[in-house]
Amino acid sequence: MNTEEKSDTQLKQTLRNVIFGTETPQGKRFDIILMICIVLSVVLIFIDTIESINQQYGELINIAEWSFTVLFTVEYILRLYCSLNRIHYARSFFGIVDLVSILPSYLGLIFPGANVALALRVLRLFRVFRVLKLMRYLRDGHLLLKAMVQSSRKVFMFFFSVSLIIMVLSVIMYVVEGPNNGFTSIPKSMYWTVVTITTVGYGDITPQTPLGQGIAALTMLIGYSIIAIPTGILTAEISHEMVRTRDLRKCSNCGKKGHDNDADYCNHCGSELEKL
């Protein structure tokens, strides 16, 4: 290896320690600066949509936004440059997020109609996952998603049953109140029933007759009665899923199972467990 290649290798190693490293002081400082820039850039995107602020400070916000875009572009290029496997990084979740977070700004220059796509810059917030190492918590999110899939049939049946109740109540309210009181059609009555049964109550349509008001009161009570059902279904599935994902290692001392997946010692007797 000649001097030039050796120097290039050392440069890549240094950049890798700073950009991808989290244990070194330089890497920690880089992560803090990067997180501050990400949060500030997203704040700029939000406040730029406020018309009064945009009219007064739009030019400054645009300059700051492009400064962040150039900064993130340089960072993305450096990540590609010093990565051990550039293709793997480019195709990874964070690699795609890094690219998508800067791409809309450049597309806005080429295609003026792509300004709506600039909202994709908010994806920069996902980069905070890397800085704060929040990916370790995605396992809990996977457990929740799995529980939702397992309970999908029960939730569908619940939704179907509620839909039948909504349709029946909508027809009744349409007949009782009629167009004179704002219930001009059955779909309009369905809108009122959904708003009432979910206890939102916008108040743009209200029953005027005593019978209609009585049905409205019954609808509200039905809403309170059924609102906890899907929560109970999902909670039960989460509980079952947590039991399924418990560690099945058997303690050599007491013979108990069901330890935490990351446990090193038995929850019951404290004996050291067999390593996975």
PDB file of C-alpha atoms in Angstrom, residues 76-243:
ATOM      1  CA  TYR A  76     -24.602  12.013   3.155  1.00  0.00           C
ATOM      2  CA  ILE A  77     -21.699  12.065   0.695  1.00  0.00           C
ATOM      3  CA  LEU A  78     -19.190  11.605   3.528  1.00  0.00           C
ATOM      4  CA  ARG A  79     -21.193   8.676   4.890  1.00  0.00           C
ATOM      5  CA  LEU A  80     -21.053   7.038   1.467  1.00  0.00           C
ATOM      6  CA  TYR A  81     -17.356   7.804   1.166  1.00  0.00           C
ATOM      7  CA  CYS A  82     -16.285   6.282   4.482  1.00  0.00           C
ATOM      8  CA  SER A  83     -18.778   3.401   4.676  1.00  0.00           C
ATOM      9  CA  LEU A  84     -17.308  -0.080   4.699  1.00  0.00           C
ATOM     10  CA  ASN A  85     -20.122  -1.200   2.403  1.00  0.00           C
ATOM     11  CA  ARG A  86     -21.528   1.734   0.438  1.00  0.00           C
ATOM     12  CA  ILE A  87     -24.288  -0.232  -1.279  1.00  0.00           C
ATOM     13  CA  HIS A  88     -25.448  -1.664   2.030  1.00  0.00           C
ATOM     14  CA  TYR A  89     -25.613   1.822   3.572  1.00  0.00           C
ATOM     15  CA  ALA A  90     -27.388   3.315   0.549  1.00  0.00           C
ATOM     16  CA  ARG A  91     -30.050   0.580   0.684  1.00  0.00           C
ATOM     17  CA  SER A  92     -30.426   0.604   4.458  1.00  0.00           C
ATOM     18  CA  PHE A  93     -33.342   2.268   6.249  1.00  0.00           C
ATOM     19  CA  PHE A  94     -31.262   5.201   7.450  1.00  0.00           C
ATOM     20  CA  GLY A  95     -29.489   5.519   4.111  1.00  0.00           C
ATOM     21  CA  ILE A  96     -32.825   5.908   2.332  1.00  0.00           C
ATOM     22  CA  VAL A  97     -34.061   8.363   4.974  1.00  0.00           C
ATOM     23  CA  ASP A  98     -30.864  10.403   4.601  1.00  0.00           C
ATOM     24  CA  LEU A  99     -31.385  10.603   0.837  1.00  0.00           C
ATOM     25  CA  VAL A 100     -35.130  11.290   0.904  1.00  0.00           C
ATOM     26  CA  SER A 101     -34.660  14.061   3.468  1.00  0.00           C
ATOM     27  CA  ILE A 102     -32.488  16.108   1.086  1.00  0.00           C
ATOM     28  CA  LEU A 103     -33.843  15.046  -2.319  1.00  0.00           C
ATOM     29  CA  PRO A 104     -37.102  17.122  -2.266  1.00  0.00           C
ATOM     30  CA  SER A 105     -35.148  20.389  -1.968  1.00  0.00           C
ATOM     31  CA  TYR A 106     -33.286  19.662  -5.198  1.00  0.00           C
ATOM     32  CA  LEU A 107     -36.423  18.401  -6.932  1.00  0.00           C
ATOM     33  CA  GLY A 108     -38.050  21.735  -6.101  1.00  0.00           C
ATOM     34  CA  LEU A 109     -35.388  23.456  -8.205  1.00  0.00           C
ATOM     35  CA  ILE A 110     -35.875  21.161 -11.203  1.00  0.00           C
ATOM     36  CA  PHE A 111     -39.662  20.779 -10.972  1.00  0.00           C
ATOM     37  CA  PRO A 112     -41.371  23.892  -9.572  1.00  0.00           C
ATOM     38  CA  GLY A 113     -44.563  21.892  -9.112  1.00  0.00           C
ATOM     39  CA  ALA A 114     -42.762  19.600  -6.686  1.00  0.00           C
ATOM     40  CA  ASN A 115     -42.946  22.130  -3.841  1.00  0.00           C
ATOM     41  CA  VAL A 116     -45.488  19.931  -2.108  1.00  0.00           C
ATOM     42  CA  ALA A 117     -42.842  17.220  -1.925  1.00  0.00           C
ATOM     43  CA  LEU A 118     -40.763  19.524   0.252  1.00  0.00           C
ATOM     44  CA  ALA A 119     -42.891  18.322   3.145  1.00  0.00           C
ATOM     45  CA  LEU A 120     -40.917  15.076   2.888  1.00  0.00           C
ATOM     46  CA  ARG A 121     -38.090  16.958   4.561  1.00  0.00           C
ATOM     47  CA  VAL A 122     -39.893  16.240   7.815  1.00  0.00           C
ATOM     48  CA  LEU A 123     -38.505  12.706   7.392  1.00  0.00           C
ATOM     49  CA  ARG A 124     -35.314  14.169   8.802  1.00  0.00           C
ATOM     50  CA  LEU A 125     -36.849  13.589  12.201  1.00  0.00           C
ATOM     51  CA  PHE A 126     -36.372   9.852  11.631  1.00  0.00           C
ATOM     52  CA  ARG A 127     -32.657  10.520  11.713  1.00  0.00           C
ATOM     53  CA  VAL A 128     -32.987  11.305  15.406  1.00  0.00           C
ATOM     54  CA  PHE A 129     -33.539   7.538  15.831  1.00  0.00           C
ATOM     55  CA  ARG A 130     -29.939   6.996  14.802  1.00  0.00           C
ATOM     56  CA  VAL A 131     -28.552   9.726  17.049  1.00  0.00           C
ATOM     57  CA  LEU A 132     -30.492   8.623  20.130  1.00  0.00           C
ATOM     58  CA  LYS A 133     -30.129   4.912  19.263  1.00  0.00           C
ATOM     59  CA  LEU A 134     -33.900   4.465  19.474  1.00  0.00           C
ATOM     60  CA  MET A 135     -33.918   1.491  17.093  1.00  0.00           C
ATOM     61  CA  ARG A 136     -33.579  -0.813  20.095  1.00  0.00           C
ATOM     62  CA  TYR A 137     -37.129   0.171  21.059  1.00  0.00           C
ATOM     63  CA  LEU A 138     -38.552  -0.928  17.713  1.00  0.00           C
ATOM     64  CA  ARG A 139     -38.822  -4.429  19.134  1.00  0.00           C
ATOM     65  CA  ASP A 140     -41.621  -3.177  21.399  1.00  0.00           C
ATOM     66  CA  GLY A 141     -43.244  -1.579  18.372  1.00  0.00           C
ATOM     67  CA  HIS A 142     -43.022  -4.908  16.552  1.00  0.00           C
ATOM     68  CA  LEU A 143     -44.765  -6.607  19.489  1.00  0.00           C
ATOM     69  CA  LEU A 144     -47.580  -4.044  19.311  1.00  0.00           C
ATOM     70  CA  LEU A 145     -47.909  -4.468  15.538  1.00  0.00           C
ATOM     71  CA  LYS A 146     -48.027  -8.255  15.895  1.00  0.00           C
ATOM     72  CA  ALA A 147     -50.740  -7.943  18.538  1.00  0.00           C
ATOM     73  CA  MET A 148     -52.769  -5.710  16.212  1.00  0.00           C
ATOM     74  CA  VAL A 149     -52.484  -8.255  13.412  1.00  0.00           C
ATOM     75  CA  GLN A 150     -53.523 -11.080  15.739  1.00  0.00           C
ATOM     76  CA  SER A 151     -56.589  -9.127  16.886  1.00  0.00           C
ATOM     77  CA  SER A 152     -57.551  -7.884  13.395  1.00  0.00           C
ATOM     78  CA  ARG A 153     -60.420 -10.385  12.956  1.00  0.00           C
ATOM     79  CA  LYS A 154     -61.973  -9.489  16.299  1.00  0.00           C
ATOM     80  CA  VAL A 155     -61.572  -5.784  15.627  1.00  0.00           C
ATOM     81  CA  PHE A 156     -63.126  -6.228  12.172  1.00  0.00           C
ATOM     82  CA  MET A 157     -66.144  -7.980  13.656  1.00  0.00           C
ATOM     83  CA  PHE A 158     -66.456  -5.200  16.214  1.00  0.00           C
ATOM     84  CA  PHE A 159     -66.219  -2.573  13.471  1.00  0.00           C
ATOM     85  CA  PHE A 160     -68.805  -4.428  11.385  1.00  0.00           C
ATOM     86  CA  SER A 161     -71.211  -4.615  14.346  1.00  0.00           C
ATOM     87  CA  VAL A 162     -70.782  -0.911  15.096  1.00  0.00           C
ATOM     88  CA  SER A 163     -71.382  -0.130  11.412  1.00  0.00           C
ATOM     89  CA  LEU A 164     -74.719  -1.966  11.573  1.00  0.00           C
ATOM     90  CA  ILE A 165     -75.705   0.002  14.685  1.00  0.00           C
ATOM     91  CA  ILE A 166     -74.737   3.257  12.951  1.00  0.00           C
ATOM     92  CA  MET A 167     -76.813   2.439   9.867  1.00  0.00           C
ATOM     93  CA  VAL A 168     -79.890   1.525  11.932  1.00  0.00           C
ATOM     94  CA  LEU A 169     -79.656   4.656  14.065  1.00  0.00           C
ATOM     95  CA  SER A 170     -79.069   6.795  10.962  1.00  0.00           C
ATOM     96  CA  VAL A 171     -82.258   5.559   9.325  1.00  0.00           C
ATOM     97  CA  ILE A 172     -84.229   6.089  12.551  1.00  0.00           C
ATOM     98  CA  MET A 173     -82.928   9.649  12.966  1.00  0.00           C
ATOM     99  CA  TYR A 174     -83.659  10.445   9.323  1.00  0.00           C
ATOM    100  CA  VAL A 175     -87.260   9.301   9.786  1.00  0.00           C
ATOM    101  CA  VAL A 176     -87.731  11.002  13.162  1.00  0.00           C
ATOM    102  CA  GLU A 177     -86.043  14.357  12.482  1.00  0.00           C
ATOM    103  CA  GLY A 178     -86.263  14.734   8.716  1.00  0.00           C
ATOM    104  CA  PRO A 179     -84.800  17.380   6.379  1.00  0.00           C
ATOM    105  CA  ASN A 180     -86.369  20.278   8.305  1.00  0.00           C
ATOM    106  CA  ASN A 181     -84.027  19.656  11.241  1.00  0.00           C
ATOM    107  CA  GLY A 182     -80.846  19.202   9.179  1.00  0.00           C
ATOM    108  CA  PHE A 183     -81.098  15.451   8.561  1.00  0.00           C
ATOM    109  CA  THR A 184     -81.447  15.945   4.813  1.00  0.00           C
ATOM    110  CA  SER A 185     -80.335  12.432   3.838  1.00  0.00           C
ATOM    111  CA  ILE A 186     -79.389   9.100   5.329  1.00  0.00           C
ATOM    112  CA  PRO A 187     -75.645   9.718   4.659  1.00  0.00           C
ATOM    113  CA  LYS A 188     -76.025  13.027   6.503  1.00  0.00           C
ATOM    114  CA  SER A 189     -77.689  11.167   9.360  1.00  0.00           C
ATOM    115  CA  MET A 190     -74.838   8.641   9.304  1.00  0.00           C
ATOM    116  CA  TYR A 191     -72.379  11.505   9.704  1.00  0.00           C
ATOM    117  CA  TRP A 192     -74.310  12.728  12.767  1.00  0.00           C
ATOM    118  CA  THR A 193     -74.470   9.207  14.210  1.00  0.00           C
ATOM    119  CA  VAL A 194     -70.716   8.629  13.801  1.00  0.00           C
ATOM    120  CA  VAL A 195     -69.917  11.986  15.391  1.00  0.00           C
ATOM    121  CA  THR A 196     -72.299  11.268  18.274  1.00  0.00           C
ATOM    122  CA  ILE A 197     -71.378   7.631  18.884  1.00  0.00           C
ATOM    123  CA  THR A 198     -67.685   8.550  19.020  1.00  0.00           C
ATOM    124  CA  THR A 199     -68.575  11.257  21.596  1.00  0.00           C
ATOM    125  CA  VAL A 200     -67.042  14.013  19.434  1.00  0.00           C
ATOM    126  CA  GLY A 201     -70.237  16.074  19.106  1.00  0.00           C
ATOM    127  CA  TYR A 202     -69.467  18.901  16.676  1.00  0.00           C
ATOM    128  CA  GLY A 203     -72.959  20.358  17.148  1.00  0.00           C
ATOM    129  CA  ASP A 204     -73.419  21.328  13.486  1.00  0.00           C
ATOM    130  CA  ILE A 205     -76.443  18.997  13.331  1.00  0.00           C
ATOM    131  CA  THR A 206     -78.631  18.551  16.404  1.00  0.00           C
ATOM    132  CA  PRO A 207     -81.993  16.807  16.877  1.00  0.00           C
ATOM    133  CA  GLN A 208     -84.877  19.150  17.658  1.00  0.00           C
ATOM    134  CA  THR A 209     -87.712  16.813  18.555  1.00  0.00           C
ATOM    135  CA  PRO A 210     -88.029  15.199  22.010  1.00  0.00           C
ATOM    136  CA  LEU A 211     -87.925  11.715  20.457  1.00  0.00           C
ATOM    137  CA  GLY A 212     -84.818  12.604  18.438  1.00  0.00           C
ATOM    138  CA  GLN A 213     -83.104  13.979  21.531  1.00  0.00           C
ATOM    139  CA  GLY A 214     -83.924  10.781  23.399  1.00  0.00           C
ATOM    140  CA  ILE A 215     -82.386   8.724  20.592  1.00  0.00           C
ATOM    141  CA  ALA A 216     -79.347  11.028  20.670  1.00  0.00           C
ATOM    142  CA  ALA A 217     -78.934  10.382  24.403  1.00  0.00           C
ATOM    143  CA  LEU A 218     -79.176   6.630  23.770  1.00  0.00           C
ATOM    144  CA  THR A 219     -76.591   6.943  20.982  1.00  0.00           C
ATOM    145  CA  MET A 220     -74.164   8.704  23.321  1.00  0.00           C
ATOM    146  CA  LEU A 221     -74.588   5.988  25.941  1.00  0.00           C
ATOM    147  CA  ILE A 222     -73.973   3.329  23.300  1.00  0.00           C
ATOM    148  CA  GLY A 223     -70.815   5.188  22.313  1.00  0.00           C
ATOM    149  CA  TYR A 224     -69.510   5.195  25.884  1.00  0.00           C
ATOM    150  CA  SER A 225     -70.434   1.530  26.251  1.00  0.00           C
ATOM    151  CA  ILE A 226     -68.562   0.288  23.208  1.00  0.00           C
ATOM    152  CA  ILE A 227     -65.555   2.623  23.155  1.00  0.00           C
ATOM    153  CA  ALA A 228     -63.558   0.374  25.502  1.00  0.00           C
ATOM    154  CA  ILE A 229     -64.165  -2.853  23.568  1.00  0.00           C
ATOM    155  CA  PRO A 230     -61.367  -2.527  20.947  1.00  0.00           C
ATOM    156  CA  THR A 231     -59.003  -1.372  23.699  1.00  0.00           C
ATOM    157  CA  GLY A 232     -59.764  -4.529  25.674  1.00  0.00           C
ATOM    158  CA  ILE A 233     -59.274  -6.729  22.615  1.00  0.00           C
ATOM    159  CA  LEU A 234     -55.898  -5.167  21.820  1.00  0.00           C
ATOM    160  CA  THR A 235     -54.783  -5.263  25.460  1.00  0.00           C
ATOM    161  CA  ALA A 236     -55.586  -8.973  25.690  1.00  0.00           C
ATOM    162  CA  GLU A 237     -53.629  -9.724  22.515  1.00  0.00           C
ATOM    163  CA  ILE A 238     -50.654  -7.696  23.737  1.00  0.00           C
ATOM    164  CA  SER A 239     -50.708  -9.672  26.981  1.00  0.00           C
ATOM    165  CA  HIS A 240     -50.804 -12.974  25.083  1.00  0.00           C
ATOM    166  CA  GLU A 241     -48.036 -11.835  22.746  1.00  0.00           C
ATOM    167  CA  MET A 242     -45.830 -10.846  25.673  1.00  0.00           C
ATOM    168  CA  VAL A 243     -46.308 -14.325  27.141  1.00  0.00           C
TER     169      VAL A 243
END
